[in-house]
Amino acid sequence: MPQILSVSTHLPPNLIKQEEAVELSRSVFSGRFKDIERLLTVFQNGDIEQRNVCMPLDWYGQAHDFEERNELYISHAIEYGTVAVTKCLESDMLDQKVDYKDIDAIIFVSSTGIATPSIDARIMNKLPFRDDVKRIPLWGLGCAGGASGLSRANEFCLAYPEANVLVLAIELCSLTFQKDDYSKSNLVGVSLFSDGVACALVAGDRSKFRSQEVRPSIVATTSKLMPDSEDVMGWDVKNNGLYVVFSKSIPTIISDWLGPFVHQFLDKYNLIDKDISHFVAHPGGKKVLEAYEEALHFDNTMTEISRDVLRMNGNMSSPTVLYVLKEFMESKPAKGEYGVLAALGPGFCGELQLLKWE
């Protein structure tokens, strides 16, 4: 089975406390919402204390067109992605340093900007990768992207067991902030989303870099699409950029839909909820985590790491589940324990992985 050898993370330089985000939102939106103070309670109710973003706070109170936003996305994504890749290949999680020349494929995941050539190609021009590395950019998966990237890396390593694959997830959600979007979806999005980068190294079972330490192996993966659910989450693309689509029904959908999805997946491998020691969940928000617990009959200790990542980082979209995975790996689960990695995103869709620490 392919093995996840290391995960690195990197945060942009501007730390924003949740109270500062409240004040920005009050100044921007107070003239448009009669009940602004009641609506602003969404910031306090989300269990987020701080977030990191790529631009200084006052930048977000000014007008910016799509071109400016996207140029910033490209430049910051290259800078932050280069750092994350280097940290991943030099991680203390590895038994030995992995050289750039040992990488056979890069799966690049993002949904918050547009670049052709994609960001992975631009990073390859900064770092000494081989010129025959397979490039697999994934766009539009949103919060499900980090999990989907790991699943596609798993499949690559099953096809090429000697391969080493990087999964690089970069989201600069803050650059999509629209100060002239007076929808409640936008206000909720402002209360949740942030910027972050993560990189994971996945090795096939005949890779020379298989770890001697206990690491999560990917036993199986599955994907699921809910038909006719495009309006649950995503982007509306307009002249000024990307406008958030964020349905208030998401927690209800998770409660009704996620449980059967996970249970059917586990049943294929003769497992049940109680066999799962670790729930590596993308923390979409406080209500989303509560919906996970309800749907899967987990107590809140199973979502503790996800909750901590959300509290200190907000929802960074696709990289967030890799931040959670990194915390689990550093906590050193016991050999033989099972975990489920889960993330949900636009589509509406879900991505699951069955992990086994070995």
mmCIF file of C-alpha atoms in Angstrom:
data_model
loop_
_atom_site.group_PDB
_atom_site.id
_atom_site.type_symbol
_atom_site.label_atom_id
_atom_site.label_comp_id
_atom_site.label_asym_id
_atom_site.label_seq_id
_atom_site.Cartn_x
_atom_site.Cartn_y
_atom_site.Cartn_z
ATOM 1 C CA MET A 1 0.000 0.000 0.000
ATOM 2 C CA PRO A 2 1.237 3.540 -0.711
ATOM 3 C CA GLN A 3 2.520 5.295 2.396
ATOM 4 C CA ILE A 4 2.317 8.960 3.439
ATOM 5 C CA LEU A 5 5.875 9.728 4.516
ATOM 6 C CA SER A 6 5.759 13.411 5.438
ATOM 7 C CA VAL A 7 3.521 16.456 5.500
ATOM 8 C CA SER A 8 4.662 20.078 5.685
ATOM 9 C CA THR A 9 2.645 23.242 6.189
ATOM 10 C CA HIS A 10 3.321 26.915 5.589
ATOM 11 C CA LEU A 11 1.326 29.957 6.678
ATOM 12 C CA PRO A 12 1.316 33.429 5.081
ATOM 13 C CA PRO A 13 2.877 36.202 7.197
ATOM 14 C CA ASN A 14 -0.152 38.270 8.241
ATOM 15 C CA LEU A 15 -1.797 36.972 11.424
ATOM 16 C CA ILE A 16 -5.357 38.235 11.867
ATOM 17 C CA LYS A 17 -7.188 37.857 15.164
ATOM 18 C CA GLN A 18 -10.889 37.126 14.844
ATOM 19 C CA GLU A 19 -11.749 40.415 16.568
ATOM 20 C CA GLU A 20 -9.862 42.272 13.821
ATOM 21 C CA ALA A 21 -11.852 40.449 11.145
ATOM 22 C CA VAL A 22 -15.037 41.477 12.964
ATOM 23 C CA GLU A 23 -14.010 45.133 12.925
ATOM 24 C CA LEU A 24 -13.157 45.009 9.217
ATOM 25 C CA SER A 25 -16.506 43.413 8.427
ATOM 26 C CA ARG A 26 -18.361 45.940 10.571
ATOM 27 C CA SER A 27 -16.718 48.841 8.734
ATOM 28 C CA VAL A 28 -17.340 47.328 5.293
ATOM 29 C CA PHE A 29 -20.864 45.966 5.717
ATOM 30 C CA SER A 30 -22.561 48.083 8.415
ATOM 31 C CA GLY A 31 -24.235 50.353 5.860
ATOM 32 C CA ARG A 32 -25.782 47.420 4.019
ATOM 33 C CA PHE A 33 -27.130 45.208 6.808
ATOM 34 C CA LYS A 34 -29.710 46.632 9.215
ATOM 35 C CA ASP A 35 -29.020 43.803 11.661
ATOM 36 C CA ILE A 36 -25.227 43.841 11.265
ATOM 37 C CA GLU A 37 -24.478 43.305 14.971
ATOM 38 C CA ARG A 38 -26.610 40.167 15.083
ATOM 39 C CA LEU A 39 -25.011 38.870 11.890
ATOM 40 C CA LEU A 40 -21.508 39.540 13.204
ATOM 41 C CA THR A 41 -22.070 37.001 15.981
ATOM 42 C CA VAL A 42 -21.202 34.366 13.346
ATOM 43 C CA PHE A 43 -17.556 35.307 13.954
ATOM 44 C CA GLN A 44 -17.743 34.484 17.668
ATOM 45 C CA ASN A 45 -19.824 31.349 17.150
ATOM 46 C CA GLY A 46 -17.356 29.696 14.800
ATOM 47 C CA ASP A 47 -14.681 28.749 17.373
ATOM 48 C CA ILE A 48 -11.969 30.482 15.315
ATOM 49 C CA GLU A 49 -9.461 32.599 17.218
ATOM 50 C CA GLN A 50 -7.030 33.609 14.494
ATOM 51 C CA ARG A 51 -6.133 33.169 10.840
ATOM 52 C CA ASN A 52 -3.267 33.932 8.494
ATOM 53 C CA VAL A 53 -3.658 35.790 5.217
ATOM 54 C CA CYS A 54 -1.278 36.862 2.484
ATOM 55 C CA MET A 55 -2.010 40.619 2.536
ATOM 56 C CA PRO A 56 -2.113 43.221 5.339
ATOM 57 C CA LEU A 57 -5.562 43.710 6.853
ATOM 58 C CA ASP A 58 -6.171 47.182 5.390
ATOM 59 C CA TRP A 59 -5.751 45.779 1.848
ATOM 60 C CA TYR A 60 -9.064 43.930 2.202
ATOM 61 C CA GLY A 61 -11.030 47.104 2.813
ATOM 62 C CA GLN A 62 -10.048 48.493 -0.597
ATOM 63 C CA ALA A 63 -11.321 47.762 -4.104
ATOM 64 C CA HIS A 64 -9.328 45.323 -6.285
ATOM 65 C CA ASP A 65 -10.108 43.923 -9.704
ATOM 66 C CA PHE A 66 -9.737 40.318 -10.815
ATOM 67 C CA GLU A 67 -6.419 40.953 -12.558
ATOM 68 C CA GLU A 68 -4.768 42.352 -9.435
ATOM 69 C CA ARG A 69 -6.124 39.557 -7.253
ATOM 70 C CA ASN A 70 -4.957 36.862 -9.634
ATOM 71 C CA GLU A 71 -1.478 38.342 -10.046
ATOM 72 C CA LEU A 72 -1.130 38.289 -6.265
ATOM 73 C CA TYR A 73 -2.402 34.718 -6.202
ATOM 74 C CA ILE A 74 0.255 33.605 -8.682
ATOM 75 C CA SER A 75 3.180 35.377 -7.028
ATOM 76 C CA HIS A 76 2.289 34.283 -3.490
ATOM 77 C CA ALA A 77 1.436 30.718 -4.539
ATOM 78 C CA ILE A 78 4.851 30.316 -6.149
ATOM 79 C CA GLU A 79 6.618 31.750 -3.100
ATOM 80 C CA TYR A 80 4.700 29.784 -0.474
ATOM 81 C CA GLY A 81 4.559 26.594 -2.525
ATOM 82 C CA THR A 82 8.326 26.582 -3.005
ATOM 83 C CA VAL A 83 8.814 26.821 0.752
ATOM 84 C CA ALA A 84 6.275 24.061 1.493
ATOM 85 C CA VAL A 85 7.816 21.642 -1.026
ATOM 86 C CA THR A 86 11.304 22.174 0.396
ATOM 87 C CA LYS A 87 10.072 21.668 3.971
ATOM 88 C CA CYS A 88 8.265 18.472 2.962
ATOM 89 C CA LEU A 89 11.368 16.934 1.368
ATOM 90 C CA GLU A 90 13.567 17.922 4.319
ATOM 91 C CA SER A 91 11.022 17.001 7.017
ATOM 92 C CA ASP A 92 12.028 15.422 10.321
ATOM 93 C CA MET A 93 9.333 12.840 9.580
ATOM 94 C CA LEU A 94 11.602 11.319 6.918
ATOM 95 C CA ASP A 95 14.219 8.674 7.628
ATOM 96 C CA GLN A 96 16.407 10.442 5.080
ATOM 97 C CA LYS A 97 16.260 13.586 2.998
ATOM 98 C CA VAL A 98 14.477 13.106 -0.316
ATOM 99 C CA ASP A 99 16.045 14.836 -3.313
ATOM 100 C CA TYR A 100 13.981 16.805 -5.821
ATOM 101 C CA LYS A 101 15.282 14.390 -8.474
ATOM 102 C CA ASP A 102 13.518 11.516 -6.680
ATOM 103 C CA ILE A 103 10.045 12.973 -7.291
ATOM 104 C CA ASP A 104 8.096 11.361 -10.126
ATOM 105 C CA ALA A 105 4.844 13.341 -10.044
ATOM 106 C CA ILE A 106 3.415 16.547 -8.576
ATOM 107 C CA ILE A 107 -0.311 16.806 -7.942
ATOM 108 C CA PHE A 108 -1.134 20.485 -7.542
ATOM 109 C CA VAL A 109 -4.430 21.377 -5.862
ATOM 110 C CA SER A 110 -6.034 24.824 -5.777
ATOM 111 C CA SER A 111 -9.343 26.616 -6.380
ATOM 112 C CA THR A 112 -8.661 30.260 -5.460
ATOM 113 C CA GLY A 113 -6.797 31.532 -8.510
ATOM 114 C CA ILE A 114 -6.060 30.780 -12.145
ATOM 115 C CA ALA A 115 -2.672 30.154 -13.743
ATOM 116 C CA THR A 116 -1.657 28.644 -17.088
ATOM 117 C CA PRO A 117 1.028 27.279 -16.945
ATOM 118 C CA SER A 118 -0.144 26.020 -13.575
ATOM 119 C CA ILE A 119 1.669 26.863 -10.340
ATOM 120 C CA ASP A 120 3.462 23.499 -10.220
ATOM 121 C CA ALA A 121 5.278 24.278 -13.477
ATOM 122 C CA ARG A 122 6.389 27.637 -12.146
ATOM 123 C CA ILE A 123 7.671 26.026 -8.930
ATOM 124 C CA MET A 124 9.572 23.454 -11.004
ATOM 125 C CA ASN A 125 11.463 26.389 -12.524
ATOM 126 C CA LYS A 126 12.494 27.457 -9.017
ATOM 127 C CA LEU A 127 13.594 24.050 -7.714
ATOM 128 C CA PRO A 128 15.807 21.359 -9.329
ATOM 129 C CA PHE A 129 13.173 18.785 -10.240
ATOM 130 C CA ARG A 130 13.670 16.447 -13.197
ATOM 131 C CA ASP A 131 12.136 17.760 -16.388
ATOM 132 C CA ASP A 132 10.076 14.579 -16.897
ATOM 133 C CA VAL A 133 8.052 14.902 -13.690
ATOM 134 C CA LYS A 134 4.361 14.174 -14.303
ATOM 135 C CA ARG A 135 2.307 17.288 -13.590
ATOM 136 C CA ILE A 136 -1.295 16.755 -12.479
ATOM 137 C CA PRO A 137 -3.040 20.035 -11.572
ATOM 138 C CA LEU A 138 -6.490 19.721 -9.954
ATOM 139 C CA TRP A 139 -8.784 22.775 -9.906
ATOM 140 C CA GLY A 140 -12.278 23.344 -8.567
ATOM 141 C CA LEU A 141 -12.435 20.773 -5.772
ATOM 142 C CA GLY A 142 -12.406 23.385 -3.011
ATOM 143 C CA CYS A 143 -12.351 21.970 0.503
ATOM 144 C CA ALA A 144 -12.273 18.400 -0.849
ATOM 145 C CA GLY A 145 -9.097 19.071 -2.817
ATOM 146 C CA GLY A 146 -6.465 18.013 -0.290
ATOM 147 C CA ALA A 147 -8.109 14.640 0.230
ATOM 148 C CA SER A 148 -8.672 14.194 -3.502
ATOM 149 C CA GLY A 149 -5.018 14.976 -4.162
ATOM 150 C CA LEU A 150 -3.938 12.248 -1.744
ATOM 151 C CA SER A 151 -6.335 9.804 -3.410
ATOM 152 C CA ARG A 152 -4.944 10.549 -6.863
ATOM 153 C CA ALA A 153 -1.392 10.182 -5.488
ATOM 154 C CA ASN A 154 -2.396 6.811 -4.085
ATOM 155 C CA GLU A 155 -3.628 5.688 -7.494
ATOM 156 C CA PHE A 156 -0.441 6.896 -9.187
ATOM 157 C CA CYS A 157 1.634 4.891 -6.712
ATOM 158 C CA LEU A 158 -0.503 1.799 -7.244
ATOM 159 C CA ALA A 159 0.167 2.078 -10.968
ATOM 160 C CA TYR A 160 3.867 2.864 -10.431
ATOM 161 C CA PRO A 161 4.911 1.222 -7.128
ATOM 162 C CA GLU A 162 8.418 2.710 -7.178
ATOM 163 C CA ALA A 163 7.084 6.253 -7.492
ATOM 164 C CA ASN A 164 7.312 9.189 -5.111
ATOM 165 C CA VAL A 165 4.539 11.756 -5.465
ATOM 166 C CA LEU A 166 4.095 15.234 -4.006
ATOM 167 C CA VAL A 167 0.629 16.582 -3.244
ATOM 168 C CA LEU A 168 0.815 20.376 -3.021
ATOM 169 C CA ALA A 169 -2.326 22.241 -1.911
ATOM 170 C CA ILE A 170 -2.339 26.043 -2.018
ATOM 171 C CA GLU A 171 -5.331 28.236 -1.261
ATOM 172 C CA LEU A 172 -5.359 32.000 -0.867
ATOM 173 C CA CYS A 173 -9.022 32.350 -0.005
ATOM 174 C CA SER A 174 -8.605 35.878 1.337
ATOM 175 C CA LEU A 175 -7.799 37.200 -2.151
ATOM 176 C CA THR A 176 -11.332 36.323 -3.214
ATOM 177 C CA PHE A 177 -12.898 38.637 -0.566
ATOM 178 C CA GLN A 178 -15.468 40.899 -2.211
ATOM 179 C CA LYS A 179 -16.143 44.053 -0.213
ATOM 180 C CA ASP A 180 -19.129 44.854 -2.436
ATOM 181 C CA ASP A 181 -20.821 41.474 -2.052
ATOM 182 C CA TYR A 182 -23.566 42.027 0.503
ATOM 183 C CA SER A 183 -24.835 38.456 0.614
ATOM 184 C CA LYS A 184 -24.977 36.543 3.877
ATOM 185 C CA SER A 185 -22.892 33.817 2.177
ATOM 186 C CA ASN A 186 -20.080 36.318 1.809
ATOM 187 C CA LEU A 187 -20.308 37.353 5.453
ATOM 188 C CA VAL A 188 -20.171 33.714 6.578
ATOM 189 C CA GLY A 189 -17.244 33.113 4.231
ATOM 190 C CA VAL A 190 -15.369 36.083 5.702
ATOM 191 C CA SER A 191 -15.864 34.620 9.179
ATOM 192 C CA LEU A 192 -14.388 31.245 8.177
ATOM 193 C CA PHE A 193 -11.899 31.270 5.350
ATOM 194 C CA SER A 194 -8.173 31.955 5.388
ATOM 195 C CA ASP A 195 -4.949 31.198 3.524
ATOM 196 C CA GLY A 196 -2.636 28.222 3.834
ATOM 197 C CA VAL A 197 -0.311 25.820 2.056
ATOM 198 C CA ALA A 198 0.483 22.162 2.674
ATOM 199 C CA CYS A 199 2.572 19.529 0.935
ATOM 200 C CA ALA A 200 2.520 15.744 1.397
ATOM 201 C CA LEU A 201 4.917 13.086 0.139
ATOM 202 C CA VAL A 202 3.364 9.752 -0.856
ATOM 203 C CA ALA A 203 5.588 6.768 -1.704
ATOM 204 C CA GLY A 204 4.712 3.570 -3.511
ATOM 205 C CA ASP A 205 5.289 0.239 -1.799
ATOM 206 C CA ARG A 206 8.488 -0.338 -3.787
ATOM 207 C CA SER A 207 9.887 3.156 -3.252
ATOM 208 C CA LYS A 208 13.367 3.313 -1.762
ATOM 209 C CA PHE A 209 12.021 5.831 0.747
ATOM 210 C CA ARG A 210 9.586 3.589 2.608
ATOM 211 C CA SER A 211 9.689 4.638 6.255
ATOM 212 C CA GLN A 212 10.836 2.364 9.070
ATOM 213 C CA GLU A 213 8.705 4.439 11.460
ATOM 214 C CA VAL A 214 4.956 4.018 11.855
ATOM 215 C CA ARG A 215 3.312 5.992 9.071
ATOM 216 C CA PRO A 216 -0.207 6.027 7.591
ATOM 217 C CA SER A 217 -0.656 3.764 4.577
ATOM 218 C CA ILE A 218 -3.593 4.343 2.252
ATOM 219 C CA VAL A 219 -5.657 1.148 2.306
ATOM 220 C CA ALA A 220 -8.476 2.384 0.075
ATOM 221 C CA THR A 221 -10.170 5.520 -1.230
ATOM 222 C CA THR A 222 -13.615 6.441 -2.473
ATOM 223 C CA SER A 223 -15.390 9.462 -3.954
ATOM 224 C CA LYS A 224 -19.042 10.428 -4.034
ATOM 225 C CA LEU A 225 -21.055 13.101 -5.842
ATOM 226 C CA MET A 226 -24.466 14.319 -4.749
ATOM 227 C CA PRO A 227 -26.497 14.865 -7.931
ATOM 228 C CA ASP A 228 -27.851 18.328 -8.737
ATOM 229 C CA SER A 229 -26.156 20.026 -5.792
ATOM 230 C CA GLU A 230 -24.042 22.652 -7.533
ATOM 231 C CA ASP A 231 -25.597 25.430 -5.455
ATOM 232 C CA VAL A 232 -24.375 24.035 -2.109
ATOM 233 C CA MET A 233 -20.887 25.550 -2.342
ATOM 234 C CA GLY A 234 -18.489 26.916 -4.924
ATOM 235 C CA TRP A 235 -17.756 30.119 -6.813
ATOM 236 C CA ASP A 236 -19.766 32.465 -9.002
ATOM 237 C CA VAL A 237 -17.238 33.944 -11.465
ATOM 238 C CA LYS A 238 -17.914 37.634 -12.145
ATOM 239 C CA ASN A 239 -16.004 40.608 -13.510
ATOM 240 C CA ASN A 240 -14.339 41.360 -10.170
ATOM 241 C CA GLY A 241 -13.380 37.777 -9.457
ATOM 242 C CA LEU A 242 -14.712 34.850 -7.464
ATOM 243 C CA TYR A 243 -17.873 35.253 -5.370
ATOM 244 C CA VAL A 244 -18.499 32.646 -2.698
ATOM 245 C CA VAL A 245 -21.467 30.277 -2.831
ATOM 246 C CA PHE A 246 -22.028 28.854 0.635
ATOM 247 C CA SER A 247 -25.347 27.261 1.564
ATOM 248 C CA LYS A 248 -26.624 27.365 5.129
ATOM 249 C CA SER A 249 -27.856 23.779 4.601
ATOM 250 C CA ILE A 250 -24.330 22.283 4.607
ATOM 251 C CA PRO A 251 -24.426 20.934 8.213
ATOM 252 C CA THR A 252 -27.832 19.330 7.555
ATOM 253 C CA ILE A 253 -26.573 17.782 4.328
ATOM 254 C CA ILE A 254 -23.576 16.338 6.165
ATOM 255 C CA SER A 255 -25.750 14.901 8.927
ATOM 256 C CA ASP A 256 -28.037 13.186 6.417
ATOM 257 C CA TRP A 257 -25.517 12.203 3.747
ATOM 258 C CA LEU A 258 -22.123 11.589 5.315
ATOM 259 C CA GLY A 259 -23.067 8.761 7.683
ATOM 260 C CA PRO A 260 -24.283 6.335 4.992
ATOM 261 C CA PHE A 261 -21.348 7.302 2.763
ATOM 262 C CA VAL A 262 -18.774 6.432 5.452
ATOM 263 C CA HIS A 263 -20.588 3.331 6.700
ATOM 264 C CA GLN A 264 -20.884 1.855 3.199
ATOM 265 C CA PHE A 265 -17.190 2.514 2.631
ATOM 266 C CA LEU A 266 -16.116 0.839 5.879
ATOM 267 C CA ASP A 267 -18.445 -2.087 5.316
ATOM 268 C CA LYS A 268 -16.488 -3.050 2.198
ATOM 269 C CA TYR A 269 -13.512 -3.747 4.475
ATOM 270 C CA ASN A 270 -15.510 -5.383 7.281
ATOM 271 C CA LEU A 271 -15.035 -2.392 9.562
ATOM 272 C CA ILE A 272 -17.449 -0.316 11.650
ATOM 273 C CA ASP A 273 -17.267 3.040 13.429
ATOM 274 C CA LYS A 274 -15.745 1.514 16.560
ATOM 275 C CA ASP A 275 -12.806 0.119 14.566
ATOM 276 C CA ILE A 276 -11.706 3.667 13.662
ATOM 277 C CA SER A 277 -9.247 5.170 16.130
ATOM 278 C CA HIS A 278 -8.523 8.395 14.241
ATOM 279 C CA PHE A 279 -10.861 10.684 12.317
ATOM 280 C CA VAL A 280 -8.766 12.960 10.083
ATOM 281 C CA ALA A 281 -11.533 15.383 9.161
ATOM 282 C CA HIS A 282 -11.427 18.588 7.170
ATOM 283 C CA PRO A 283 -12.854 21.146 9.637
ATOM 284 C CA GLY A 284 -15.182 23.143 7.425
ATOM 285 C CA GLY A 285 -16.512 24.979 10.457
ATOM 286 C CA LYS A 286 -17.835 24.409 13.983
ATOM 287 C CA LYS A 287 -21.254 23.264 12.754
ATOM 288 C CA VAL A 288 -19.645 20.990 10.186
ATOM 289 C CA LEU A 289 -17.597 19.251 12.891
ATOM 290 C CA GLU A 290 -20.730 18.814 15.007
ATOM 291 C CA ALA A 291 -22.476 17.338 11.976
ATOM 292 C CA TYR A 292 -19.595 14.863 11.512
ATOM 293 C CA GLU A 293 -19.981 13.749 15.124
ATOM 294 C CA GLU A 294 -23.728 13.311 14.790
ATOM 295 C CA ALA A 295 -23.535 11.438 11.495
ATOM 296 C CA LEU A 296 -20.785 9.043 12.598
ATOM 297 C CA HIS A 297 -21.715 8.636 16.275
ATOM 298 C CA PHE A 298 -18.331 10.010 17.367
ATOM 299 C CA ASP A 299 -17.775 11.984 20.552
ATOM 300 C CA ASN A 300 -15.881 15.258 20.350
ATOM 301 C CA THR A 301 -12.548 13.657 21.220
ATOM 302 C CA MET A 302 -12.519 12.249 17.673
ATOM 303 C CA THR A 303 -12.649 15.752 16.197
ATOM 304 C CA GLU A 304 -10.344 17.418 18.732
ATOM 305 C CA ILE A 305 -7.378 17.818 16.376
ATOM 306 C CA SER A 306 -9.603 19.108 13.570
ATOM 307 C CA ARG A 307 -11.144 21.586 16.003
ATOM 308 C CA ASP A 308 -7.719 22.808 17.114
ATOM 309 C CA VAL A 309 -6.606 23.331 13.520
ATOM 310 C CA LEU A 310 -9.787 25.290 12.797
ATOM 311 C CA ARG A 311 -9.370 27.404 15.938
ATOM 312 C CA MET A 312 -5.825 28.483 15.094
ATOM 313 C CA ASN A 313 -6.039 28.655 11.301
ATOM 314 C CA GLY A 314 -9.631 28.979 10.145
ATOM 315 C CA ASN A 315 -10.808 27.071 7.090
ATOM 316 C CA MET A 316 -7.982 27.174 4.520
ATOM 317 C CA SER A 317 -9.975 25.070 2.046
ATOM 318 C CA SER A 318 -7.987 22.235 0.426
ATOM 319 C CA PRO A 319 -4.790 22.341 2.575
ATOM 320 C CA THR A 320 -6.697 22.175 5.855
ATOM 321 C CA VAL A 321 -7.116 18.398 5.982
ATOM 322 C CA LEU A 322 -3.359 18.054 5.433
ATOM 323 C CA TYR A 323 -2.765 20.299 8.458
ATOM 324 C CA VAL A 324 -4.967 17.897 10.433
ATOM 325 C CA LEU A 325 -3.133 14.873 9.018
ATOM 326 C CA LYS A 326 0.212 16.381 10.012
ATOM 327 C CA GLU A 327 -0.996 16.763 13.612
ATOM 328 C CA PHE A 328 -2.125 13.149 13.679
ATOM 329 C CA MET A 329 1.206 11.929 12.291
ATOM 330 C CA GLU A 330 3.128 13.927 14.892
ATOM 331 C CA SER A 331 0.994 12.394 17.664
ATOM 332 C CA LYS A 332 2.398 8.985 16.584
ATOM 333 C CA PRO A 333 -0.607 6.637 16.508
ATOM 334 C CA ALA A 334 0.063 3.010 17.375
ATOM 335 C CA LYS A 335 0.922 0.461 14.727
ATOM 336 C CA GLY A 336 -2.140 -1.294 13.354
ATOM 337 C CA GLU A 337 -4.629 1.471 14.165
ATOM 338 C CA TYR A 338 -7.123 2.584 11.517
ATOM 339 C CA GLY A 339 -8.128 6.084 10.554
ATOM 340 C CA VAL A 340 -10.579 7.688 8.155
ATOM 341 C CA LEU A 341 -9.591 10.846 6.314
ATOM 342 C CA ALA A 342 -12.593 12.833 5.118
ATOM 343 C CA ALA A 343 -13.227 16.064 3.241
ATOM 344 C CA LEU A 344 -16.265 17.523 1.487
ATOM 345 C CA GLY A 345 -16.369 20.112 -1.252
ATOM 346 C CA PRO A 346 -18.126 21.645 -4.252
ATOM 347 C CA GLY A 347 -20.087 19.318 -6.394
ATOM 348 C CA PHE A 348 -21.426 18.648 -3.716
ATOM 349 C CA CYS A 349 -18.919 15.858 -3.198
ATOM 350 C CA GLY A 350 -17.015 13.831 -0.657
ATOM 351 C CA GLU A 351 -13.640 12.127 -0.596
ATOM 352 C CA LEU A 352 -12.706 9.405 1.901
ATOM 353 C CA GLN A 353 -9.580 7.428 2.621
ATOM 354 C CA LEU A 354 -9.098 4.442 4.856
ATOM 355 C CA LEU A 355 -5.704 4.783 6.555
ATOM 356 C CA LYS A 356 -3.757 2.204 8.519
ATOM 357 C CA TRP A 357 -0.734 3.112 10.611
ATOM 358 C CA GLU A 358 2.002 0.566 9.991
#
